[in-house]
Short mmCIF file of C-alpha atoms in Angstrom, two decimals:
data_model
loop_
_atom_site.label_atom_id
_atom_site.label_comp_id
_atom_site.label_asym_id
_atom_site.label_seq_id
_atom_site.Cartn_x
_atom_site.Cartn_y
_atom_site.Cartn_z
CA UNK A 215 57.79 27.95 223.63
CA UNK A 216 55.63 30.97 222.76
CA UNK A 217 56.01 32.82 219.64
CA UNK A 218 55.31 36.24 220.38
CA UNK A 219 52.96 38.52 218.32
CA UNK A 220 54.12 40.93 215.27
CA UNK A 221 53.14 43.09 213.04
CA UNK A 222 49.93 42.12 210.65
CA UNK A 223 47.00 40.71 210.67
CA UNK A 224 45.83 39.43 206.63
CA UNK A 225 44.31 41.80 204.97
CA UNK A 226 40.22 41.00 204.29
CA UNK A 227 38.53 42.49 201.72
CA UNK A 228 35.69 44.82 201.98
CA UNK A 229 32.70 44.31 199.94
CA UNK A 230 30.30 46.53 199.23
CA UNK A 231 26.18 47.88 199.62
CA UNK A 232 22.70 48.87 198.71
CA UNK A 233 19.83 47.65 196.65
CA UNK A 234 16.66 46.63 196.33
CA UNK A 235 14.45 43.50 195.49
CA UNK A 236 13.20 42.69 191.78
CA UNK A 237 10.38 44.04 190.09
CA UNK A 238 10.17 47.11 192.77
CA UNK A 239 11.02 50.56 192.27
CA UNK A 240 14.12 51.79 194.61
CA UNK A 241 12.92 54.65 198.04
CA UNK A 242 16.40 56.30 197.34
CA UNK A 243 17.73 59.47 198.89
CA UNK A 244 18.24 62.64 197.27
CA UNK A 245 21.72 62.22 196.72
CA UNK A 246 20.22 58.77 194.04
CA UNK A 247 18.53 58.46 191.23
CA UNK A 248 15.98 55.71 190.48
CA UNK A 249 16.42 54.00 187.22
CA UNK A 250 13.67 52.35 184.75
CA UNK A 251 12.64 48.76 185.39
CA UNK A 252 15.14 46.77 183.87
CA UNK A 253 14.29 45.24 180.55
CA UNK A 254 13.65 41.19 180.28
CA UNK A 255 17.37 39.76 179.15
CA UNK A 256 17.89 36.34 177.87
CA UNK A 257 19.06 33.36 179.05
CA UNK A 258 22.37 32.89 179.54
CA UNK A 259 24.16 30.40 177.20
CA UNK A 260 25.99 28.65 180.90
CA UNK A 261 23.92 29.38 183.67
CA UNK A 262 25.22 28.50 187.08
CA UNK A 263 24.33 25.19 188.98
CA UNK A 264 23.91 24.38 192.36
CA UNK A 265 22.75 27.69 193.48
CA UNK A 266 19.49 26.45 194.99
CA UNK A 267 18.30 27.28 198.27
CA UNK A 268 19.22 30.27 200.50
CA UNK A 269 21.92 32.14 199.89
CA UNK A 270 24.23 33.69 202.70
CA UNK A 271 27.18 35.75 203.70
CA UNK A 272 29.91 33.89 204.68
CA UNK A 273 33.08 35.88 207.19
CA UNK A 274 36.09 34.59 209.36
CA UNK A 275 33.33 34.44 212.24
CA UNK A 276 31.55 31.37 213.19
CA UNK A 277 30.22 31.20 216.80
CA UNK A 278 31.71 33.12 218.93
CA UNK A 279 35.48 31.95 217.35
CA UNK A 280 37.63 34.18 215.13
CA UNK A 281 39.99 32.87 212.73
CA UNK A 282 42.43 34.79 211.63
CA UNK A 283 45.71 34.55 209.89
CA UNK A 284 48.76 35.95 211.78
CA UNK A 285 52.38 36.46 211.33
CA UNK A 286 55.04 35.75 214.12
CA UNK A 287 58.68 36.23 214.77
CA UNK A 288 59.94 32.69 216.25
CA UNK A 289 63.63 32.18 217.40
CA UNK A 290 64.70 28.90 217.05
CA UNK A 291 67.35 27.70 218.98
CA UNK A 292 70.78 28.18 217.79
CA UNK A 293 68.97 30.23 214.98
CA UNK A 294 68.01 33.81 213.40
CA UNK A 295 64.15 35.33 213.69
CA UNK A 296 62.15 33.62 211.27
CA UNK A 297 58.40 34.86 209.64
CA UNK A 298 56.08 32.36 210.43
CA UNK A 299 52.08 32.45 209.47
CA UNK A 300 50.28 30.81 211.92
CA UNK A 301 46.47 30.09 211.41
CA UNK A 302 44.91 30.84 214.95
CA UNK A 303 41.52 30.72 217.08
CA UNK A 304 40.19 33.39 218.72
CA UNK A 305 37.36 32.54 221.16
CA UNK A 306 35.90 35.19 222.46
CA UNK A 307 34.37 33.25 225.80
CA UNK A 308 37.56 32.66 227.11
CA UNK A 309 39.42 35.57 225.50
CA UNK A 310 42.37 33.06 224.35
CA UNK A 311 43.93 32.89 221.08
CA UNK A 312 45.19 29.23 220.09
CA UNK A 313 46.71 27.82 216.91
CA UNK A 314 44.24 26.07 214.75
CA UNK A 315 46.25 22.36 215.07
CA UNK A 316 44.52 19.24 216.55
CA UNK A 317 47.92 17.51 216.63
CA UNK A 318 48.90 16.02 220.57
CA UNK A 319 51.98 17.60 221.54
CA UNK A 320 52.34 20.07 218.88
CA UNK A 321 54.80 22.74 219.52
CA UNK A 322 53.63 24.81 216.59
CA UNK A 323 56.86 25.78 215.34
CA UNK A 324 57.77 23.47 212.62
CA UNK A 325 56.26 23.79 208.90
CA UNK A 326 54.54 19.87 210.13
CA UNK A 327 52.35 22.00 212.13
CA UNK A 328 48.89 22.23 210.04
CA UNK A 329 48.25 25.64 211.54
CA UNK A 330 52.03 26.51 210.02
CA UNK A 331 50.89 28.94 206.40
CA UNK A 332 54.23 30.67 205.64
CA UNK A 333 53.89 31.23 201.97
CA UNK A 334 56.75 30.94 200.23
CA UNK A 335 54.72 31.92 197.41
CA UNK A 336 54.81 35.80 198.01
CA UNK A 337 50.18 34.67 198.20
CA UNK A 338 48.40 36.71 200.29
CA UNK A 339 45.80 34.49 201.83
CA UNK A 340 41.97 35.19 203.56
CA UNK A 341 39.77 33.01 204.82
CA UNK A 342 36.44 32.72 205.29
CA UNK A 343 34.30 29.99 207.56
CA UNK A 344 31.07 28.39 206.57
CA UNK A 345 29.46 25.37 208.87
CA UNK A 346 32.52 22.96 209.51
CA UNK A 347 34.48 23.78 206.91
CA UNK A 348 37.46 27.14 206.56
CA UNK A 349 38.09 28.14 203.03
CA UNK A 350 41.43 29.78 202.48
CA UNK A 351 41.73 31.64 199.39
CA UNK A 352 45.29 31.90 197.88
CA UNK A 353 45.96 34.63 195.98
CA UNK A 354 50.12 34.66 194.52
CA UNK A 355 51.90 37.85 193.32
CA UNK A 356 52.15 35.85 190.05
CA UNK A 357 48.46 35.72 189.20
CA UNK A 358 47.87 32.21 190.21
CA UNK A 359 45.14 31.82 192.77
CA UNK A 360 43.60 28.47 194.07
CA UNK A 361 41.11 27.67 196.70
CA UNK A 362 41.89 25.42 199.91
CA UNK A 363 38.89 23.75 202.20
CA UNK A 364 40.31 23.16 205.50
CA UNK A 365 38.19 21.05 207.86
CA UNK A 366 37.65 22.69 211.68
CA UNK A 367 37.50 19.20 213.26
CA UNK A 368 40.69 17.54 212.41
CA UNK A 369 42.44 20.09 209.99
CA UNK A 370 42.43 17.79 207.04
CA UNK A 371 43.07 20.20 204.52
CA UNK A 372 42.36 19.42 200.69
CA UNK A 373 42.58 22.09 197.18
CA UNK A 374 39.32 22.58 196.21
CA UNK A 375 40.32 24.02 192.74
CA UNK A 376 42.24 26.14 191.05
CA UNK A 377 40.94 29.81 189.77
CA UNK A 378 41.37 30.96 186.26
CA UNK A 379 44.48 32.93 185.20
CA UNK A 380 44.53 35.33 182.93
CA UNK A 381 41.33 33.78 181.12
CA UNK A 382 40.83 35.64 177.69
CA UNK A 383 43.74 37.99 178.44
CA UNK A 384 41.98 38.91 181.87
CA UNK A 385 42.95 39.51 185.67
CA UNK A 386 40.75 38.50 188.82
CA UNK A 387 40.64 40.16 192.18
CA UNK A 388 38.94 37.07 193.64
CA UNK A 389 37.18 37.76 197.51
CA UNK A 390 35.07 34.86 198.99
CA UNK A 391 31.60 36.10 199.58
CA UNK A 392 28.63 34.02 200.37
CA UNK A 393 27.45 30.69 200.33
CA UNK A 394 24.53 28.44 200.18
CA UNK A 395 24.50 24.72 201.29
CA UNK A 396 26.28 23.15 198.22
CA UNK A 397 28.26 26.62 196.48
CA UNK A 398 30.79 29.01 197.30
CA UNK A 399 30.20 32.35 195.70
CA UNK A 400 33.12 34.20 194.83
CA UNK A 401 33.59 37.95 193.56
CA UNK A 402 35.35 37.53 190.19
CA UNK A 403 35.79 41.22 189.25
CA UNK A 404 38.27 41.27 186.29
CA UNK A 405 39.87 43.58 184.01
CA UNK A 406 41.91 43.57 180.98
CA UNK A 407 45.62 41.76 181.50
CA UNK A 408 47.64 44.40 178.95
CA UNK A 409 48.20 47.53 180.26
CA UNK A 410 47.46 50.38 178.21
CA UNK A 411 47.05 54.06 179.62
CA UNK A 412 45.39 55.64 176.58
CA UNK A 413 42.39 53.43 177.50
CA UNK A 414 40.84 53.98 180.51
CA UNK A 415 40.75 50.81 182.79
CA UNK A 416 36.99 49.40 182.76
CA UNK A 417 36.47 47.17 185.34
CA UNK A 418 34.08 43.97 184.97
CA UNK A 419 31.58 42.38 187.13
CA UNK A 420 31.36 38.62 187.77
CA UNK A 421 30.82 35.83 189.98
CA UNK A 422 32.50 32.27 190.34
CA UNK A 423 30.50 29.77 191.58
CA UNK A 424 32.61 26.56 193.16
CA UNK A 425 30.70 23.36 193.94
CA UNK A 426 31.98 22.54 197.98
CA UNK A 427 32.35 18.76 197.11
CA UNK A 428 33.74 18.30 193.76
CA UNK A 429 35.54 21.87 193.11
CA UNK A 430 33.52 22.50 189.66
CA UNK A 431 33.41 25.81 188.96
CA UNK A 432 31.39 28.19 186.82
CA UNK A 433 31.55 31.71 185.85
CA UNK A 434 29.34 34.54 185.17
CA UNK A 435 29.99 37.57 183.98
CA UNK A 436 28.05 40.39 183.62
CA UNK A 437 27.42 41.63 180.22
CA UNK A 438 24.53 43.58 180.44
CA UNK A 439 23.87 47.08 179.85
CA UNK A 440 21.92 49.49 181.71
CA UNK A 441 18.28 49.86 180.96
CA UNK A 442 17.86 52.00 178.16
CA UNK A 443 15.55 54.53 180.93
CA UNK A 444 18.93 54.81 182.63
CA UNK A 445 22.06 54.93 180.59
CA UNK A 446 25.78 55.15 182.01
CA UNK A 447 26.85 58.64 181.21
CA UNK A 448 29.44 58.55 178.34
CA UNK A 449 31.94 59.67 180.02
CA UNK A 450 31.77 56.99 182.94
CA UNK A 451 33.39 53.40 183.93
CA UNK A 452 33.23 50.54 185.77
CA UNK A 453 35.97 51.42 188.67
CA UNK A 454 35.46 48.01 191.01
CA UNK A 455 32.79 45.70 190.80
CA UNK A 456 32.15 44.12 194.33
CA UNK A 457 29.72 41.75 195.85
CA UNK A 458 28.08 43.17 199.52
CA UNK A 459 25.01 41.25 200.00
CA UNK A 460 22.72 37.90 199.28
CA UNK A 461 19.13 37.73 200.30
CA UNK A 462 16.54 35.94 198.68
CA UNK A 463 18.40 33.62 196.56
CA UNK A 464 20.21 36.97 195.16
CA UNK A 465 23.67 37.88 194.99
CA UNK A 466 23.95 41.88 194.78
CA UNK A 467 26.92 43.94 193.89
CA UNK A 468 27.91 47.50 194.14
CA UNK A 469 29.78 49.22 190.80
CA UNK A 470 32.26 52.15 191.31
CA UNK A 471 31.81 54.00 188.31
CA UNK A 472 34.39 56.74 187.92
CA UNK A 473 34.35 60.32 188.75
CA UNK A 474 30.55 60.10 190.18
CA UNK A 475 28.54 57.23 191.14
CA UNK A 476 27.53 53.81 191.42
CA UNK A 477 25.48 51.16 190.22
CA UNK A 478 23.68 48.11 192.05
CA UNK A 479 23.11 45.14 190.11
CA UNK A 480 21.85 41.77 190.61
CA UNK A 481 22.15 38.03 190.57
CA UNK A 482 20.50 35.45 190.09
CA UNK A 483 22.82 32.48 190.26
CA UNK A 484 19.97 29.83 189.45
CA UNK A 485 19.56 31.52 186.26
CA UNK A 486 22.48 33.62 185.63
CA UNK A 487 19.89 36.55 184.96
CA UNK A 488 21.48 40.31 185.79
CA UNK A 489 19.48 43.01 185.96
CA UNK A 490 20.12 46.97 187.20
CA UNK A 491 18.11 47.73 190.34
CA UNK A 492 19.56 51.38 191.39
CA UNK A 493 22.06 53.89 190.69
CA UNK A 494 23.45 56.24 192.90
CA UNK A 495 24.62 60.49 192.59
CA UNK A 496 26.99 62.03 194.56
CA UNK A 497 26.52 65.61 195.20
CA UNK A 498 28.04 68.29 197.41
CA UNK A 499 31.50 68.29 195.93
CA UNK A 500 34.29 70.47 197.23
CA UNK A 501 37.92 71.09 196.81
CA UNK A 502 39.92 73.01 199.61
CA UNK A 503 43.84 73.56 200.30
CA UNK A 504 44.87 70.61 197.85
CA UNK A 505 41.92 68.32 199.65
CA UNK A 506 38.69 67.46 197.72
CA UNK A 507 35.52 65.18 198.63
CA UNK A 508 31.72 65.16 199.03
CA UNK A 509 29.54 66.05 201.69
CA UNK A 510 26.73 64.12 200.87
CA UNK A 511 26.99 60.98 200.04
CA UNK A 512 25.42 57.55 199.64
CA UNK A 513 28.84 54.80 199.82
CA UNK A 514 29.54 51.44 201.46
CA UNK A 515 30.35 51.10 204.80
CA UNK A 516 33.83 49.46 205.96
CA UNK A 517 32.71 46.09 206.84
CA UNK A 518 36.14 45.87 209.57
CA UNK A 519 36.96 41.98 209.35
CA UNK A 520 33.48 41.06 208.72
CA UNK A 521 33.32 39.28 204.97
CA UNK A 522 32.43 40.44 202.43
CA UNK A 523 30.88 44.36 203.76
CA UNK A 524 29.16 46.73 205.30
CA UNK A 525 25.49 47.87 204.30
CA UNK A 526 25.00 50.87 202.61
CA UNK A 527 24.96 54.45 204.11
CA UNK A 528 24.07 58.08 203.42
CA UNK A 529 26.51 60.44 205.11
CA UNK A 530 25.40 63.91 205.22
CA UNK A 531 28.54 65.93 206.98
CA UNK A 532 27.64 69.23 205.98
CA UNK A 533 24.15 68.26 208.58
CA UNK A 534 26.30 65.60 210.81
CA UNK A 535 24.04 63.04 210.07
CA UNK A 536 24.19 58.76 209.35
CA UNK A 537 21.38 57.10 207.66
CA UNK A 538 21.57 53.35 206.38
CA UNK A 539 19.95 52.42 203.21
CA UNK A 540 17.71 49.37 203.48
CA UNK A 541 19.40 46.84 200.70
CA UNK A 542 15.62 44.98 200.09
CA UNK A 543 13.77 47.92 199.28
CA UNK A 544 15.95 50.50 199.09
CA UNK A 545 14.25 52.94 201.60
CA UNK A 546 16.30 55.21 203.87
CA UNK A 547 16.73 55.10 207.73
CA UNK A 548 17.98 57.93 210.15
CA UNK A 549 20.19 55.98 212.34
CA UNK A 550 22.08 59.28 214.26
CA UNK A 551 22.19 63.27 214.16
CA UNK A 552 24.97 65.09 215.88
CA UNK A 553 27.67 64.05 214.34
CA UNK A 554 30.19 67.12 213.38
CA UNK A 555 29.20 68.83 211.20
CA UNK A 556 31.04 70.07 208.10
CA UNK A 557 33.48 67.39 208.35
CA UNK A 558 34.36 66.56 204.78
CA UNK A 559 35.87 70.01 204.47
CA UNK A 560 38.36 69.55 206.90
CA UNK A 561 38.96 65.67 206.19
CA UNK A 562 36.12 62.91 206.00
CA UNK A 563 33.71 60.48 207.97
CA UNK A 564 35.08 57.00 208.06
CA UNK A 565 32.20 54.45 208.46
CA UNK A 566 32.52 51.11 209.79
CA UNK A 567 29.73 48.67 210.05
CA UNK A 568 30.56 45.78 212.85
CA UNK A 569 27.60 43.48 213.38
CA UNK A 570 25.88 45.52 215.98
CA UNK A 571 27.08 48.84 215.54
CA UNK A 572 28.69 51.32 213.33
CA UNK A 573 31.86 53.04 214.22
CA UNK A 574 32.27 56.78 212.40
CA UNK A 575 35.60 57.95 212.95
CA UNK A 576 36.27 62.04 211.89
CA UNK A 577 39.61 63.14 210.71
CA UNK A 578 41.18 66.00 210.44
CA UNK A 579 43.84 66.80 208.78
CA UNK A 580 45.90 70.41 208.96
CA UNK A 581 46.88 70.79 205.30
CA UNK A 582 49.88 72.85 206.17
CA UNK A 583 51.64 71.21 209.28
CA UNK A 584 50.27 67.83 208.30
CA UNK A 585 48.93 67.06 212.01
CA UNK A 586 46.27 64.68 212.07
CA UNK A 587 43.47 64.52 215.16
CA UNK A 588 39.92 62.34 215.00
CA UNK A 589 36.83 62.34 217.00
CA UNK A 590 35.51 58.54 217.18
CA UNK A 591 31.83 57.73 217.52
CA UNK A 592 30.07 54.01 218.59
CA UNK A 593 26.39 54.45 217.29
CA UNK A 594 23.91 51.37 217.68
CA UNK A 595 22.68 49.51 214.18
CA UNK A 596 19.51 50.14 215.11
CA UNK A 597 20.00 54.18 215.22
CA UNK A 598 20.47 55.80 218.43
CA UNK A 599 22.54 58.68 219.85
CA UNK A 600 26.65 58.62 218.76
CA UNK A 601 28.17 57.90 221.85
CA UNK A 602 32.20 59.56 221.91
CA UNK A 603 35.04 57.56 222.37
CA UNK A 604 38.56 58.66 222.85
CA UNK A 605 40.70 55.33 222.66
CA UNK A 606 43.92 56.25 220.62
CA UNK A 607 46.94 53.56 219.72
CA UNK A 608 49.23 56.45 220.12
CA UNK A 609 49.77 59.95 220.20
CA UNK A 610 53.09 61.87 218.75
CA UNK A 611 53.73 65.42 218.11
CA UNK A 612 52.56 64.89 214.44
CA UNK A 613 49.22 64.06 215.90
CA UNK A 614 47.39 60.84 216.89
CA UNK A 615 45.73 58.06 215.30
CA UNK A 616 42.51 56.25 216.68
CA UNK A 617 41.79 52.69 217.94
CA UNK A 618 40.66 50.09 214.96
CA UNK A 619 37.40 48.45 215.77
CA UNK A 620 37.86 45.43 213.79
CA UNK A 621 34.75 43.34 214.97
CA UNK A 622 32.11 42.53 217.40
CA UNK A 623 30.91 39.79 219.24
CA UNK A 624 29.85 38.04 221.94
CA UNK A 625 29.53 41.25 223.45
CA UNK A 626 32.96 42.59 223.33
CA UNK A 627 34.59 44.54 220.67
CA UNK A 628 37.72 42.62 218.95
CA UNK A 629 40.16 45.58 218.33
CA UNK A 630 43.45 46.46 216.84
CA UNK A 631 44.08 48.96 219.91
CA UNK A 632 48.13 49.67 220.50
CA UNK A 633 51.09 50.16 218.52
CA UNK A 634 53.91 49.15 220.87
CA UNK A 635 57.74 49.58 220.93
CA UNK A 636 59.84 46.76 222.08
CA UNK A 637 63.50 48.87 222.46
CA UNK A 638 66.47 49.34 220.80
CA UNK A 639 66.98 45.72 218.86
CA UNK A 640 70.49 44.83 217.45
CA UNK A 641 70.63 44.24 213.75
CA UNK A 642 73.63 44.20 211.42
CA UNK A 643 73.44 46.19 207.95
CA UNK A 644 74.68 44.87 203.86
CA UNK A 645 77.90 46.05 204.82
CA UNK A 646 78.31 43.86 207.90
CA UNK A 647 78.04 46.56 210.20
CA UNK A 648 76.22 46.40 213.47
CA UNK A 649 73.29 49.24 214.29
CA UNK A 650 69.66 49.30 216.13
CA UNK A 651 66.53 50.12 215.15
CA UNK A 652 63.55 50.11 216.76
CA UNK A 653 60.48 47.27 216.52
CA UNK A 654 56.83 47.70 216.67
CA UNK A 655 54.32 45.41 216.85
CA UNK A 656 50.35 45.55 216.91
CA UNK A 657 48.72 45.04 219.56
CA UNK A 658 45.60 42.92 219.96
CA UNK A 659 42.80 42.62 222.22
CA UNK A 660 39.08 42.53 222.78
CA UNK A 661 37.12 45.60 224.56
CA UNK A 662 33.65 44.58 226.54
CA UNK A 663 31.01 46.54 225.04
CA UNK A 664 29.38 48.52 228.43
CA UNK A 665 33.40 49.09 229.16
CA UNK A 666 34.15 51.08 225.44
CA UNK A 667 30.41 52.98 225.98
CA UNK A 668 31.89 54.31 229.34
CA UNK A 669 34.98 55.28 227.81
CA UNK A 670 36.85 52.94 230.32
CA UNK A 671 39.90 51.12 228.35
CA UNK A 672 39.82 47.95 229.80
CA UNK A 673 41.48 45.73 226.80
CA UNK A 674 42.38 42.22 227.60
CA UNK A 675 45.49 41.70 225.10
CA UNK A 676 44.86 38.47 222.96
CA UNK A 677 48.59 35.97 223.67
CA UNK A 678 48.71 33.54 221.75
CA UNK A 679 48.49 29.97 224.07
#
């Protein structure tokens, strides 16, 4: 029996841009400011082990398969709809979608099945592959979060450890990251456990590293200020702290400070040395009809499902322009003009990096009626002219909303691209009284490249087999 597909795909999380190699000064944009070469800091008291060799990113791609972690309505016989997670394959070649189970005669629909996730946990769970081997990180409404390595040959599945809760009074948004060829880097932002608004939340940069064979695990948190050549305004924060990039042997990570700006730091795991490279200004700032933004801009890109981000880009929208900021040396690239211009005062550019292109996506928003309406652009990561698409999920007199270009590969484009209706469906309310409602589901499907560039919407829905 076939399940059928519903609503969600897991969330991923998207990590974050720009910076530059150490010991050279930062090519940055107008909109940045280049700081003083960092001071020499000491060594840390616990540096982290196992970091040598190359370090990479590591995403839910490997090949040309997918992995991704869906939920399912499945009847079972003589029974109500039940939520089901099911781990499942996506291979772009053949454009199928299969449960990740290596069990003869599986029917996956019974918690035996080792593609079967339901968490009964209330955990929200992403993954991430690297070689042979799926990590799924567990992360549980209670705080508790533990990491799983799931083998891709026979699904032997084993807890690789558990991550620290509430350590010294502090929480963790964990995200896997990279990897090298004995460690799993995780982001291991934290922030103070007790809530109190008179204090401004300051965020705190860190990184867990997890041996791959024994589950040891090490932390390192950054302590460091910034050079004195470059000091954090007063009046500024730590917002997020997020690891977008490893090159080098380097783990670099992008901080939000609040109100204006950003800082990139770096890693050295085989040391545990930080050290400032960069910080960004935002300038152009505007506030219109209850909206407010800037039109010039250096941020992250959306990364789609790609772990853990996009590079970093400079978004001009008072000139329509898209340049990407080179994360080794820091030097700015033109990669389009003629985008529309003047954007950010009527909504914003939404960037999207997918591995061989970015995807800017204009809203608009009519501040009084509430109608949205976009303008969706496919531009090559190696620069080139926007080319307009006009794909939309669905259109309604309160306006429309575009399709989601979640990855690419293999020369197609893996999006989220309908939201469809099923009909009225019976249901029966606390009272015990019968009444309909309608059910949507998303709607899956990959998009050949040369098809999407001639604005022909030829998506081949992903079924589950």
């Amino acid at each position: 029996m076939r399940p059928a597909p519903f609503a969600a795909l897991a969330a991923c999380i998207a990590l974050l841009c720009g910076c530059m190699p150490h010991g050279q000064a930062a090519a940055t944009p107008e909109t940045a400011q280049t700081p003083a070469p960092a001071a020499a800091q000491p060594e840390p008291s616990a540096p982290l082990e196992g970091a040598e060799g190359g370090i990479h990113l590591i995403s839910e791609l490997l090949g040309s398969r997918r992995y991704e972690y869906k939920t399912f309505d499945y009847q079972q016989p003589g029974g109500g709809a039940m939520a089901m997670g099911l781990l499942t394959v996506i291979d772009c070649e053949t454009g199928t979608a299969q449960p990740l189970c290596h069990r003869d005669g599986c029917a996956h629909d019974q918690p035996g099945c080792s593609a079967w996730l339901t968490p009964n946990d209330g955990s929200l769970i992403t993954l991430a592959a690297d070689g042979d081997t799926l990590y799924l990180l567990h992360d549980a409404v209670d705080g508790d979060a533990w990491l799983e390595a799931r083998s891709l040959a026979d699904d032997a599945t084993r807890v690789l450890c558990t991550l620290p809760r509430l350590e010294a009074d502090r929480e963790y948004d964990w995200a896997l990251a990279a990897a090298d060829e004995g460690t799993l880097y995780l982001n291991a932002a934290n922030y103070p456990a007790a809530a109190d608004f008179s204090v401004p939340r300051e965020e705190q940069a860190a990184v867990l590293a997890v041996d791959k064979v024994s589950g040891d695990a090490s932390l390192c948190t950054n302590r460091e200020a910034p050079p004195a050549g470059s000091p954090r305004p007063a009046d500024q924060r730590v917002a997020n702290a997020e690891i977008f990039d490893a090159q080098d042997g380097f783990l670099y990570l992008w901080l939000g400070l609040s109100g204006d700006g950003a800082e990139v730091w770096r890693l050295e795991p085989a040391t545990g040395l930080w050290s400032m490279t960069a910080r960004y200004t935002r300038t152009g700032f505007w506030q219109e009809d209850g909206l407010s933004g800037y039109d010039n801009r250096v941020s992250p890109a959306r990364a789609g499902r790609q772990l853990p981000g996009g590079p970093l880009v400079h978004v001009d929208e008072q000139a329509g322009t898209l340049s990407a900021i080179d994360t080794a040396t820091g030097q700015e690239r033109t990669l389009c003009t003629g985008l529309p211009q003047a954007a950010g005062r009527i909504a914003n550019y939404d960037v999207q990096a997918l591995p061989g292109w970015y995807v800017v996506t204009v809203h608009w928003l009519d501040w009084t009626t509430q109608q949205t309406s976009f303008r969706q652009f496919l531009i090559p990561a190696e620069g080139g002219s926007p080319v307009e698409v006009s794909f939309s999920q669905y259109s309604a007199p309160r306006g429309s909303q575009s399709v989601h270009f979640l990855d690419q590969y293999g020369g197609q484009f893996y999006c989220q691209y309908e939201i469809r209706g099923s009909g009225p469906q019976p249901g029966i309310d606390k009272d015990g009284m019968p009444y309909t409602y309608e059910a949507w589901q998303l709607v899956y499907g990959l998009l050949p490249v040369e098809d999407a560039l001639a604005g022909h919407g030829n998506f081949t829905e992903l079924y589950l087999e």
